[in-house]
PDB file of C-alpha atoms and ligand atoms in Angstrom:
ATOM      1  CA  MET Z 109     -21.768   1.539 -19.157  1.00  0.00           C
ATOM      2  CA  THR Z 110     -21.622   1.630 -22.951  1.00  0.00           C
ATOM      3  CA  SER Z 111     -18.259   0.728 -24.418  1.00  0.00           C
ATOM      4  CA  SER Z 112     -16.398  -1.255 -27.058  1.00  0.00           C
ATOM      5  CA  ASN Z 113     -15.915  -3.800 -24.269  1.00  0.00           C
ATOM      6  CA  ALA Z 114     -19.672  -4.479 -24.196  1.00  0.00           C
ATOM      7  CA  GLU Z 115     -19.216  -8.217 -24.794  1.00  0.00           C
ATOM      8  CA  GLN Z 116     -16.834  -8.526 -21.839  1.00  0.00           C
ATOM      9  CA  ILE Z 117     -19.126  -6.402 -19.665  1.00  0.00           C
ATOM     10  CA  GLU Z 118     -21.980  -8.779 -20.468  1.00  0.00           C
ATOM     11  CA  TYR Z 119     -19.749 -11.828 -19.832  1.00  0.00           C
ATOM     12  CA  TRP Z 120     -18.379 -10.751 -16.439  1.00  0.00           C
ATOM     13  CA  ASN Z 121     -21.804  -9.621 -15.196  1.00  0.00           C
ATOM     14  CA  SER Z 122     -23.582 -12.842 -16.143  1.00  0.00           C
ATOM     15  CA  LYS Z 123     -22.928 -16.429 -15.077  1.00  0.00           C
ATOM     16  CA  ALA Z 124     -19.133 -16.001 -15.266  1.00  0.00           C
ATOM     17  CA  GLY Z 125     -19.177 -13.271 -12.609  1.00  0.00           C
ATOM     18  CA  GLN Z 126     -21.358 -15.405 -10.312  1.00  0.00           C
ATOM     19  CA  THR Z 127     -19.085 -18.416 -10.834  1.00  0.00           C
ATOM     20  CA  TRP Z 128     -16.003 -16.374  -9.954  1.00  0.00           C
ATOM     21  CA  VAL Z 129     -17.721 -15.187  -6.768  1.00  0.00           C
ATOM     22  CA  ALA Z 130     -18.613 -18.775  -5.822  1.00  0.00           C
ATOM     23  CA  SER Z 131     -15.029 -19.885  -6.578  1.00  0.00           C
ATOM     24  CA  GLN Z 132     -13.285 -16.891  -4.962  1.00  0.00           C
ATOM     25  CA  ALA Z 133     -11.616 -18.666  -2.046  1.00  0.00           C
ATOM     26  CA  GLY Z 134     -10.361 -21.536  -4.230  1.00  0.00           C
ATOM     27  CA  VAL Z 135      -9.091 -19.214  -6.963  1.00  0.00           C
ATOM     28  CA  ASP Z 136      -7.247 -17.028  -4.458  1.00  0.00           C
ATOM     29  CA  ARG Z 137      -5.651 -20.081  -2.877  1.00  0.00           C
ATOM     30  CA  MET Z 138      -4.695 -21.516  -6.255  1.00  0.00           C
ATOM     31  CA  LEU Z 139      -3.106 -18.243  -7.385  1.00  0.00           C
ATOM     32  CA  GLU Z 140      -1.219 -17.670  -4.112  1.00  0.00           C
ATOM     33  CA  PRO Z 141       2.314 -18.410  -5.414  1.00  0.00           C
ATOM     34  CA  LEU Z 142       1.815 -16.182  -8.467  1.00  0.00           C
ATOM     35  CA  THR Z 143       0.191 -13.408  -6.419  1.00  0.00           C
ATOM     36  CA  ALA Z 144       3.195 -13.406  -4.094  1.00  0.00           C
ATOM     37  CA  LEU Z 145       5.524 -12.823  -7.075  1.00  0.00           C
ATOM     38  CA  LEU Z 146       3.310  -9.993  -8.360  1.00  0.00           C
ATOM     39  CA  LEU Z 147       3.101  -8.249  -4.993  1.00  0.00           C
ATOM     40  CA  GLU Z 148       6.835  -8.587  -4.428  1.00  0.00           C
ATOM     41  CA  ARG Z 149       7.618  -7.014  -7.799  1.00  0.00           C
ATOM     42  CA  ALA Z 150       4.977  -4.272  -7.370  1.00  0.00           C
ATOM     43  CA  ASP Z 151       6.357  -3.459  -3.907  1.00  0.00           C
ATOM     44  CA  ALA Z 152       3.473  -1.252  -2.721  1.00  0.00           C
ATOM     45  CA  GLN Z 153       4.412   1.047   0.135  1.00  0.00           C
ATOM     46  CA  ASP Z 154       2.501   2.513   3.055  1.00  0.00           C
ATOM     47  CA  GLY Z 155       0.955   5.816   1.934  1.00  0.00           C
ATOM     48  CA  GLU Z 156       1.137   5.122  -1.809  1.00  0.00           C
ATOM     49  CA  ARG Z 157      -1.859   5.492  -4.110  1.00  0.00           C
ATOM     50  CA  VAL Z 158      -2.574   2.279  -5.991  1.00  0.00           C
ATOM     51  CA  LEU Z 159      -5.036   1.396  -8.749  1.00  0.00           C
ATOM     52  CA  ASP Z 160      -5.959  -2.315  -9.078  1.00  0.00           C
ATOM     53  CA  VAL Z 161      -7.308  -2.926 -12.597  1.00  0.00           C
ATOM     54  CA  GLY Z 162      -9.848  -5.717 -13.089  1.00  0.00           C
ATOM     55  CA  CYS Z 163      -9.677  -6.314  -9.334  1.00  0.00           C
ATOM     56  CA  GLY Z 164     -12.498  -8.883  -9.411  1.00  0.00           C
ATOM     57  CA  CYS Z 165     -13.314 -10.201  -5.926  1.00  0.00           C
ATOM     58  CA  GLY Z 166     -10.535  -8.006  -4.509  1.00  0.00           C
ATOM     59  CA  ASP Z 167      -7.768 -10.362  -3.343  1.00  0.00           C
ATOM     60  CA  THR Z 168      -4.870  -8.170  -4.503  1.00  0.00           C
ATOM     61  CA  THR Z 169      -6.706  -4.939  -3.599  1.00  0.00           C
ATOM     62  CA  LEU Z 170      -7.149  -6.101  -0.008  1.00  0.00           C
ATOM     63  CA  GLN Z 171      -3.631  -7.498   0.352  1.00  0.00           C
ATOM     64  CA  ILE Z 172      -2.143  -4.189  -0.808  1.00  0.00           C
ATOM     65  CA  ALA Z 173      -4.488  -2.175   1.415  1.00  0.00           C
ATOM     66  CA  GLN Z 174      -3.105  -4.129   4.365  1.00  0.00           C
ATOM     67  CA  THR Z 175       0.344  -2.611   3.643  1.00  0.00           C
ATOM     68  CA  GLY Z 176      -1.158   0.851   4.324  1.00  0.00           C
ATOM     69  CA  ALA Z 177      -1.435   1.993   0.693  1.00  0.00           C
ATOM     70  CA  ALA Z 178      -4.689   3.630  -0.433  1.00  0.00           C
ATOM     71  CA  VAL Z 179      -6.113   1.266  -3.049  1.00  0.00           C
ATOM     72  CA  TRP Z 180      -8.825   1.799  -5.637  1.00  0.00           C
ATOM     73  CA  GLY Z 181     -10.108  -1.414  -7.198  1.00  0.00           C
ATOM     74  CA  ILE Z 182     -11.927  -1.018 -10.478  1.00  0.00           C
ATOM     75  CA  ASP Z 183     -13.789  -3.670 -12.421  1.00  0.00           C
ATOM     76  CA  ILE Z 184     -16.673  -4.034 -14.852  1.00  0.00           C
ATOM     77  CA  SER Z 185     -18.249  -6.923 -12.886  1.00  0.00           C
ATOM     78  CA  GLY Z 186     -20.974  -5.963 -10.393  1.00  0.00           C
ATOM     79  CA  PRO Z 187     -21.147  -9.377  -8.667  1.00  0.00           C
ATOM     80  CA  MET Z 188     -17.371  -9.627  -8.215  1.00  0.00           C
ATOM     81  CA  LEU Z 189     -17.128  -6.066  -6.852  1.00  0.00           C
ATOM     82  CA  ALA Z 190     -19.933  -6.799  -4.394  1.00  0.00           C
ATOM     83  CA  ARG Z 191     -17.841  -9.693  -3.043  1.00  0.00           C
ATOM     84  CA  ALA Z 192     -14.743  -7.448  -2.879  1.00  0.00           C
ATOM     85  CA  GLU Z 193     -16.679  -4.795  -0.918  1.00  0.00           C
ATOM     86  CA  GLU Z 194     -18.021  -7.410   1.474  1.00  0.00           C
ATOM     87  CA  ARG Z 195     -14.494  -8.689   2.158  1.00  0.00           C
ATOM     88  CA  ALA Z 196     -13.144  -5.152   2.730  1.00  0.00           C
ATOM     89  CA  LYS Z 197     -15.910  -4.595   5.285  1.00  0.00           C
ATOM     90  CA  GLU Z 198     -15.134  -7.913   7.009  1.00  0.00           C
ATOM     91  CA  LEU Z 199     -11.496  -6.812   7.324  1.00  0.00           C
ATOM     92  CA  GLY Z 200     -12.501  -3.335   8.571  1.00  0.00           C
ATOM     93  CA  LEU Z 201     -10.333  -1.627   5.937  1.00  0.00           C
ATOM     94  CA  ASP Z 202     -11.053   2.069   5.341  1.00  0.00           C
ATOM     95  CA  ASN Z 203      -8.254   2.680   2.813  1.00  0.00           C
ATOM     96  CA  VAL Z 204      -9.925   0.839  -0.089  1.00  0.00           C
ATOM     97  CA  ALA Z 205     -12.551   1.954  -2.569  1.00  0.00           C
ATOM     98  CA  PHE Z 206     -14.164   0.045  -5.413  1.00  0.00           C
ATOM     99  CA  SER Z 207     -15.873   1.293  -8.579  1.00  0.00           C
ATOM    100  CA  GLN Z 208     -17.756  -0.514 -11.305  1.00  0.00           C
ATOM    101  CA  THR Z 209     -16.223   1.024 -14.378  1.00  0.00           C
ATOM    102  CA  ASP Z 210     -14.364   0.197 -17.595  1.00  0.00           C
ATOM    103  CA  ALA Z 211     -10.626   0.672 -17.007  1.00  0.00           C
ATOM    104  CA  SER Z 212     -10.074   1.509 -20.674  1.00  0.00           C
ATOM    105  CA  THR Z 213     -12.208   4.657 -20.501  1.00  0.00           C
ATOM    106  CA  GLN Z 214     -12.370   5.609 -16.809  1.00  0.00           C
ATOM    107  CA  ALA Z 215     -11.023   9.183 -16.416  1.00  0.00           C
ATOM    108  CA  LEU Z 216      -7.964   9.043 -14.143  1.00  0.00           C
ATOM    109  CA  THR Z 217      -6.016  11.677 -12.242  1.00  0.00           C
ATOM    110  CA  PRO Z 218      -2.229  11.424 -12.786  1.00  0.00           C
ATOM    111  CA  ASP Z 219      -1.390  10.695  -9.172  1.00  0.00           C
ATOM    112  CA  HIS Z 220      -1.179   6.922  -8.828  1.00  0.00           C
ATOM    113  CA  ASP Z 221       2.183   5.546  -7.727  1.00  0.00           C
ATOM    114  CA  LEU Z 222       1.309   2.044  -8.866  1.00  0.00           C
ATOM    115  CA  ILE Z 223      -1.145   0.544 -11.324  1.00  0.00           C
ATOM    116  CA  LEU Z 224      -1.394  -3.180 -10.769  1.00  0.00           C
ATOM    117  CA  SER Z 225      -3.405  -6.090 -12.111  1.00  0.00           C
ATOM    118  CA  ARG Z 226      -3.648  -9.833 -11.507  1.00  0.00           C
ATOM    119  CA  PHE Z 227      -4.948 -11.218 -14.792  1.00  0.00           C
ATOM    120  CA  GLY Z 228      -7.352  -8.283 -15.325  1.00  0.00           C
ATOM    121  CA  VAL Z 229      -5.866  -6.548 -18.386  1.00  0.00           C
ATOM    122  CA  MET Z 230      -6.236  -9.127 -21.203  1.00  0.00           C
ATOM    123  CA  PHE Z 231      -9.853  -8.345 -21.984  1.00  0.00           C
ATOM    124  CA  PHE Z 232      -9.693  -4.929 -23.710  1.00  0.00           C
ATOM    125  CA  ALA Z 233     -11.093  -4.577 -27.249  1.00  0.00           C
ATOM    126  CA  ASP Z 234      -8.376  -1.973 -27.934  1.00  0.00           C
ATOM    127  CA  PRO Z 235      -5.467  -2.755 -25.586  1.00  0.00           C
ATOM    128  CA  THR Z 236      -3.205   0.085 -26.748  1.00  0.00           C
ATOM    129  CA  GLU Z 237      -5.910   2.696 -26.111  1.00  0.00           C
ATOM    130  CA  ALA Z 238      -6.727   1.075 -22.771  1.00  0.00           C
ATOM    131  CA  PHE Z 239      -3.082   1.188 -21.629  1.00  0.00           C
ATOM    132  CA  ARG Z 240      -2.760   4.769 -22.886  1.00  0.00           C
ATOM    133  CA  ASN Z 241      -5.693   5.599 -20.624  1.00  0.00           C
ATOM    134  CA  LEU Z 242      -4.113   3.753 -17.691  1.00  0.00           C
ATOM    135  CA  ARG Z 243      -0.825   5.598 -18.240  1.00  0.00           C
ATOM    136  CA  SER Z 244      -2.733   8.891 -17.855  1.00  0.00           C
ATOM    137  CA  GLY Z 245      -3.386   7.809 -14.255  1.00  0.00           C
ATOM    138  CA  LEU Z 246       0.270   7.339 -13.299  1.00  0.00           C
ATOM    139  CA  SER Z 247       2.328   9.946 -11.455  1.00  0.00           C
ATOM    140  CA  PRO Z 248       5.592  10.895 -13.267  1.00  0.00           C
ATOM    141  CA  GLN Z 249       7.575   8.269 -11.303  1.00  0.00           C
ATOM    142  CA  GLY Z 250       4.680   5.806 -11.238  1.00  0.00           C
ATOM    143  CA  ARG Z 251       4.959   2.142 -12.187  1.00  0.00           C
ATOM    144  CA  LEU Z 252       2.759  -0.430 -13.890  1.00  0.00           C
ATOM    145  CA  CYS Z 253       2.959  -4.062 -12.790  1.00  0.00           C
ATOM    146  CA  PHE Z 254       0.727  -6.922 -13.897  1.00  0.00           C
ATOM    147  CA  LEU Z 255       0.462 -10.660 -14.467  1.00  0.00           C
ATOM    148  CA  CYS Z 256      -0.911 -12.231 -17.641  1.00  0.00           C
ATOM    149  CA  TRP Z 257      -0.883 -15.823 -18.890  1.00  0.00           C
ATOM    150  CA  GLN Z 258       1.687 -17.422 -21.166  1.00  0.00           C
ATOM    151  CA  PRO Z 259       0.218 -19.710 -23.886  1.00  0.00           C
ATOM    152  CA  PRO Z 260      -1.913 -22.749 -22.973  1.00  0.00           C
ATOM    153  CA  ARG Z 261       0.949 -25.177 -23.762  1.00  0.00           C
ATOM    154  CA  ALA Z 262       2.961 -23.555 -20.922  1.00  0.00           C
ATOM    155  CA  ASN Z 263      -0.003 -23.867 -18.553  1.00  0.00           C
ATOM    156  CA  PRO Z 264      -0.816 -27.546 -17.907  1.00  0.00           C
ATOM    157  CA  TRP Z 265      -3.214 -26.415 -15.161  1.00  0.00           C
ATOM    158  CA  MET Z 266      -5.501 -25.213 -17.934  1.00  0.00           C
ATOM    159  CA  SER Z 267      -4.401 -27.209 -20.961  1.00  0.00           C
ATOM    160  CA  ILE Z 268      -4.626 -30.805 -19.647  1.00  0.00           C
ATOM    161  CA  SER Z 269      -8.394 -30.787 -19.115  1.00  0.00           C
ATOM    162  CA  GLY Z 270      -8.856 -28.316 -22.001  1.00  0.00           C
ATOM    163  CA  ALA Z 271      -7.131 -30.693 -24.460  1.00  0.00           C
ATOM    164  CA  ALA Z 272      -9.012 -33.747 -23.136  1.00  0.00           C
ATOM    165  CA  ILE Z 273     -12.341 -32.062 -23.732  1.00  0.00           C
ATOM    166  CA  MET Z 274     -11.507 -30.570 -27.126  1.00  0.00           C
ATOM    167  CA  PRO Z 275     -12.627 -33.614 -29.216  1.00  0.00           C
ATOM    168  CA  PHE Z 276     -16.139 -33.179 -27.798  1.00  0.00           C
ATOM    169  CA  SER Z 277     -16.459 -29.519 -28.909  1.00  0.00           C
ATOM    170  CA  THR Z 278     -17.576 -28.313 -32.324  1.00  0.00           C
ATOM    171  CA  PRO Z 279     -14.539 -26.699 -33.972  1.00  0.00           C
ATOM    172  CA  PRO Z 280     -15.072 -23.015 -34.912  1.00  0.00           C
ATOM    173  CA  GLU Z 281     -15.632 -22.300 -38.639  1.00  0.00           C
ATOM    174  CA  THR Z 282     -12.732 -19.858 -38.686  1.00  0.00           C
ATOM    175  CA  PRO Z 283      -9.683 -20.217 -36.430  1.00  0.00           C
ATOM    176  CA  PRO Z 284     -10.044 -17.949 -33.369  1.00  0.00           C
ATOM    177  CA  ASP Z 285      -7.868 -14.809 -33.167  1.00  0.00           C
ATOM    178  CA  PRO Z 286      -5.233 -15.647 -30.508  1.00  0.00           C
ATOM    179  CA  ARG Z 287      -5.126 -11.946 -29.540  1.00  0.00           C
ATOM    180  CA  ALA Z 288      -8.889 -11.563 -29.096  1.00  0.00           C
ATOM    181  CA  PRO Z 289      -9.882 -10.465 -25.570  1.00  0.00           C
ATOM    182  CA  GLY Z 290      -9.517 -13.460 -23.277  1.00  0.00           C
ATOM    183  CA  PRO Z 291      -7.124 -15.148 -20.848  1.00  0.00           C
ATOM    184  CA  PHE Z 292      -4.457 -15.819 -23.517  1.00  0.00           C
ATOM    185  CA  ALA Z 293      -4.644 -12.494 -25.413  1.00  0.00           C
ATOM    186  CA  PHE Z 294      -1.204 -11.481 -24.048  1.00  0.00           C
ATOM    187  CA  ALA Z 295       0.459 -14.881 -24.469  1.00  0.00           C
ATOM    188  CA  ASP Z 296       2.998 -13.394 -26.923  1.00  0.00           C
ATOM    189  CA  LYS Z 297       5.480 -11.372 -24.854  1.00  0.00           C
ATOM    190  CA  ASP Z 298       6.631  -9.263 -27.821  1.00  0.00           C
ATOM    191  CA  TYR Z 299       3.032  -8.235 -28.449  1.00  0.00           C
ATOM    192  CA  VAL Z 300       2.704  -7.127 -24.802  1.00  0.00           C
ATOM    193  CA  SER Z 301       5.881  -5.034 -25.069  1.00  0.00           C
ATOM    194  CA  GLN Z 302       4.639  -3.512 -28.314  1.00  0.00           C
ATOM    195  CA  ILE Z 303       1.288  -2.516 -26.785  1.00  0.00           C
ATOM    196  CA  LEU Z 304       2.974  -0.888 -23.802  1.00  0.00           C
ATOM    197  CA  GLY Z 305       5.504   0.912 -25.996  1.00  0.00           C
ATOM    198  CA  ASP Z 306       2.753   2.202 -28.291  1.00  0.00           C
ATOM    199  CA  ALA Z 307       0.802   3.341 -25.221  1.00  0.00           C
ATOM    200  CA  GLY Z 308       3.788   5.456 -24.127  1.00  0.00           C
ATOM    201  CA  PHE Z 309       5.349   3.296 -21.393  1.00  0.00           C
ATOM    202  CA  SER Z 310       9.121   2.942 -21.027  1.00  0.00           C
ATOM    203  CA  GLU Z 311      11.538   0.670 -19.122  1.00  0.00           C
ATOM    204  CA  ILE Z 312       9.308  -2.227 -20.166  1.00  0.00           C
ATOM    205  CA  ASP Z 313      10.321  -5.527 -18.571  1.00  0.00           C
ATOM    206  CA  VAL Z 314       8.429  -8.748 -19.371  1.00  0.00           C
ATOM    207  CA  ARG Z 315       9.777 -11.738 -17.479  1.00  0.00           C
ATOM    208  CA  SER Z 316       8.654 -15.321 -17.225  1.00  0.00           C
ATOM    209  CA  VAL Z 317       7.430 -16.583 -13.857  1.00  0.00           C
ATOM    210  CA  THR Z 318       6.286 -20.124 -13.150  1.00  0.00           C
ATOM    211  CA  ALA Z 319       4.785 -21.984 -10.230  1.00  0.00           C
ATOM    212  CA  ASP Z 320       2.864 -25.134  -9.415  1.00  0.00           C
ATOM    213  CA  VAL Z 321      -0.674 -24.141  -8.518  1.00  0.00           C
ATOM    214  CA  HIS Z 322      -2.914 -26.159  -6.210  1.00  0.00           C
ATOM    215  CA  ILE Z 323      -6.068 -27.085  -8.121  1.00  0.00           C
ATOM    216  CA  ALA Z 324      -7.735 -29.165  -5.413  1.00  0.00           C
ATOM    217  CA  ASP Z 325      -7.172 -31.645  -2.588  1.00  0.00           C
ATOM    218  CA  ASN Z 326      -8.597 -34.583  -4.555  1.00  0.00           C
ATOM    219  CA  LEU Z 327      -9.715 -35.629  -8.037  1.00  0.00           C
ATOM    220  CA  ASP Z 328     -13.443 -34.981  -7.479  1.00  0.00           C
ATOM    221  CA  ASP Z 329     -12.813 -31.407  -6.355  1.00  0.00           C
ATOM    222  CA  ALA Z 330     -10.335 -30.872  -9.191  1.00  0.00           C
ATOM    223  CA  VAL Z 331     -12.904 -31.898 -11.807  1.00  0.00           C
ATOM    224  CA  GLU Z 332     -15.504 -29.692 -10.109  1.00  0.00           C
ATOM    225  CA  SER Z 333     -13.128 -26.707  -9.998  1.00  0.00           C
ATOM    226  CA  GLN Z 334     -12.052 -27.073 -13.635  1.00  0.00           C
ATOM    227  CA  SER Z 335     -15.702 -27.453 -14.713  1.00  0.00           C
ATOM    228  CA  ARG Z 336     -16.371 -24.010 -13.276  1.00  0.00           C
ATOM    229  CA  ILE Z 337     -13.421 -21.855 -14.439  1.00  0.00           C
ATOM    230  CA  GLY Z 338     -11.002 -22.042 -17.359  1.00  0.00           C
ATOM    231  CA  PRO Z 339     -10.923 -23.649 -20.827  1.00  0.00           C
ATOM    232  CA  MET Z 340     -12.696 -26.840 -19.693  1.00  0.00           C
ATOM    233  CA  ALA Z 341     -15.559 -24.759 -18.237  1.00  0.00           C
ATOM    234  CA  ARG Z 342     -15.860 -22.717 -21.437  1.00  0.00           C
ATOM    235  CA  ALA Z 343     -15.967 -25.891 -23.585  1.00  0.00           C
ATOM    236  CA  LEU Z 344     -18.494 -27.548 -21.258  1.00  0.00           C
ATOM    237  CA  ALA Z 345     -20.822 -24.541 -21.529  1.00  0.00           C
ATOM    238  CA  GLU Z 346     -21.758 -25.627 -25.059  1.00  0.00           C
ATOM    239  CA  LEU Z 347     -22.240 -29.337 -24.277  1.00  0.00           C
ATOM    240  CA  GLU Z 348     -25.314 -31.142 -22.980  1.00  0.00           C
ATOM    241  CA  GLY Z 349     -26.490 -34.596 -21.895  1.00  0.00           C
ATOM    242  CA  GLU Z 350     -24.452 -37.692 -22.697  1.00  0.00           C
ATOM    243  CA  LYS Z 351     -21.839 -35.789 -24.681  1.00  0.00           C
ATOM    244  CA  ARG Z 352     -21.227 -33.518 -21.684  1.00  0.00           C
ATOM    245  CA  ASP Z 353     -20.879 -36.528 -19.366  1.00  0.00           C
ATOM    246  CA  GLU Z 354     -18.409 -38.188 -21.741  1.00  0.00           C
ATOM    247  CA  ALA Z 355     -16.367 -34.979 -21.983  1.00  0.00           C
ATOM    248  CA  ILE Z 356     -16.194 -34.674 -18.191  1.00  0.00           C
ATOM    249  CA  ALA Z 357     -15.134 -38.337 -17.942  1.00  0.00           C
ATOM    250  CA  ALA Z 358     -12.331 -37.723 -20.464  1.00  0.00           C
ATOM    251  CA  ALA Z 359     -11.097 -34.675 -18.555  1.00  0.00           C
ATOM    252  CA  ARG Z 360     -11.297 -36.613 -15.298  1.00  0.00           C
ATOM    253  CA  GLU Z 361      -9.133 -39.404 -16.718  1.00  0.00           C
ATOM    254  CA  ALA Z 362      -6.570 -36.896 -18.008  1.00  0.00           C
ATOM    255  CA  LEU Z 363      -6.381 -35.110 -14.647  1.00  0.00           C
ATOM    256  CA  ALA Z 364      -6.295 -38.384 -12.664  1.00  0.00           C
ATOM    257  CA  ALA Z 365      -2.860 -39.168 -14.069  1.00  0.00           C
ATOM    258  CA  HIS Z 366      -1.459 -36.157 -12.152  1.00  0.00           C
ATOM    259  CA  VAL Z 367      -3.115 -36.597  -8.748  1.00  0.00           C
ATOM    260  CA  THR Z 368      -0.791 -37.311  -5.813  1.00  0.00           C
ATOM    261  CA  ASP Z 369      -1.317 -37.733  -2.061  1.00  0.00           C
ATOM    262  CA  ASP Z 370      -1.413 -33.908  -1.836  1.00  0.00           C
ATOM    263  CA  GLY Z 371      -4.183 -33.646  -4.410  1.00  0.00           C
ATOM    264  CA  LEU Z 372      -3.696 -31.979  -7.768  1.00  0.00           C
ATOM    265  CA  ASP Z 373      -0.920 -29.428  -8.335  1.00  0.00           C
ATOM    266  CA  LEU Z 374      -0.117 -28.406 -11.915  1.00  0.00           C
ATOM    267  CA  GLY Z 375       2.316 -26.066 -13.620  1.00  0.00           C
ATOM    268  CA  ALA Z 376       1.397 -22.457 -14.453  1.00  0.00           C
ATOM    269  CA  ALA Z 377       3.416 -19.927 -16.440  1.00  0.00           C
ATOM    270  CA  CYS Z 378       2.809 -16.173 -16.646  1.00  0.00           C
ATOM    271  CA  TRP Z 379       4.448 -13.007 -17.818  1.00  0.00           C
ATOM    272  CA  LEU Z 380       5.257 -10.658 -14.968  1.00  0.00           C
ATOM    273  CA  VAL Z 381       5.194  -7.261 -16.621  1.00  0.00           C
ATOM    274  CA  TYR Z 382       6.697  -4.054 -15.253  1.00  0.00           C
ATOM    275  CA  ALA Z 383       6.941  -0.637 -16.887  1.00  0.00           C
ATOM    276  CA  ARG Z 384       7.114   3.065 -16.125  1.00  0.00           C
TER     277      ARG Z 384
HETATM  278  C1  SAM W 193      -9.551 -13.265 -14.804  1.00  0.00           C
HETATM  279  S1  SAM W 193     -10.470 -12.131 -13.856  1.00  0.00           S
HETATM  280  C2  SAM W 193      -9.285 -11.638 -12.623  1.00  0.00           C
HETATM  281  C3  SAM W 193      -9.936 -11.015 -11.424  1.00  0.00           C
HETATM  282  C4  SAM W 193      -8.991 -10.691 -10.273  1.00  0.00           C
HETATM  283  N1  SAM W 193      -7.991  -9.721 -10.653  1.00  0.00           N
HETATM  284  C5  SAM W 193      -8.341 -11.942  -9.760  1.00  0.00           C
HETATM  285  O1  SAM W 193      -7.148 -12.170 -10.023  1.00  0.00           O
HETATM  286  O2  SAM W 193      -9.024 -12.731  -9.077  1.00  0.00           O
HETATM  287  C6  SAM W 193     -10.497 -10.723 -14.949  1.00  0.00           C
HETATM  288  C7  SAM W 193     -11.185  -9.514 -14.357  1.00  0.00           C
HETATM  289  O3  SAM W 193     -11.022  -8.413 -15.256  1.00  0.00           O
HETATM  290  C8  SAM W 193     -12.227  -7.674 -15.258  1.00  0.00           C
HETATM  291  N2  SAM W 193     -12.274  -6.849 -16.480  1.00  0.00           N
HETATM  292  C9  SAM W 193     -12.332  -7.272 -17.765  1.00  0.00           C
HETATM  293  N3  SAM W 193     -12.358  -6.219 -18.614  1.00  0.00           N
HETATM  294  C10 SAM W 193     -12.301  -5.102 -17.841  1.00  0.00           C
HETATM  295  C11 SAM W 193     -12.308  -3.702 -18.125  1.00  0.00           C
HETATM  296  N4  SAM W 193     -12.389  -3.238 -19.372  1.00  0.00           N
HETATM  297  N5  SAM W 193     -12.239  -2.833 -17.080  1.00  0.00           N
HETATM  298  C12 SAM W 193     -12.186  -3.286 -15.796  1.00  0.00           C
HETATM  299  N6  SAM W 193     -12.188  -4.593 -15.466  1.00  0.00           N
HETATM  300  C13 SAM W 193     -12.248  -5.496 -16.467  1.00  0.00           C
HETATM  301  C14 SAM W 193     -13.303  -8.753 -15.186  1.00  0.00           C
HETATM  302  O4  SAM W 193     -14.554  -8.267 -14.788  1.00  0.00           O
HETATM  303  C15 SAM W 193     -12.690  -9.705 -14.167  1.00  0.00           C
HETATM  304  O5  SAM W 193     -13.021  -9.351 -12.854  1.00  0.00           O
END
């Protein structure tokens, strides 16, 4: 694969992809309440043709396949797709297919009833071109439905540990572009609507959905989980030795304040996006 998304292809095929595979069960459990809202809105039907963009380890692909729809999961990450294929085999599903390919350039036939994504569409170097390509895969009555994150301040499940660890990181020389490919690239709902409009979509609806997500059953597991995925994990990647230990201790203290008898549940806020 050569593409303008080369950096992301490298990222999701290296340690990040392996970490997501190792964390698959926990991530799927954590995202359960948000996934339910996505699947309800997408409303996949038996016999429909569905494309799952950035399907990762396949949770949404497999859930939709179990409704009887024929689902094609596409992703740039080899390790995550291998996990998705393994799970499809375990479930004995024969109405799913997976391909390792870049969704922004993959040639599509215009016969998909639904194009769906759970947090897999915020990583395109050129989002308008990517969504124009995705639109070419929709049937005339087809629908697009995806989840993307609202800003960090609306997502304590990422921002509490992220903020605690920030003082230990070296600040970037120039402020980062908030729309650069990454989990928060679509945090501005007007920007999302603009991209979809420019890509030729209509009936664009971007609505706020929120839920408490279950991070872990106890503080130790919560620190472990947040050290693997999310802003804390990304900040930790550049720290070593004593400084790393101090940063983890600071994040631990910040998270500890929110632990209850049920473990750690924190607020999450997304945009649930729908268009035709
Ligand atoms: C945050 S993960 C979400 C994975 C999965 N949808 C889930 O919810 O568990 C983002 C996914 O998007 C994939 N991705 C990023 N850029 C992509 C692209 N251009 N084409 C296809 N997949 C892409 C990544 O490899 C990764 O699996």
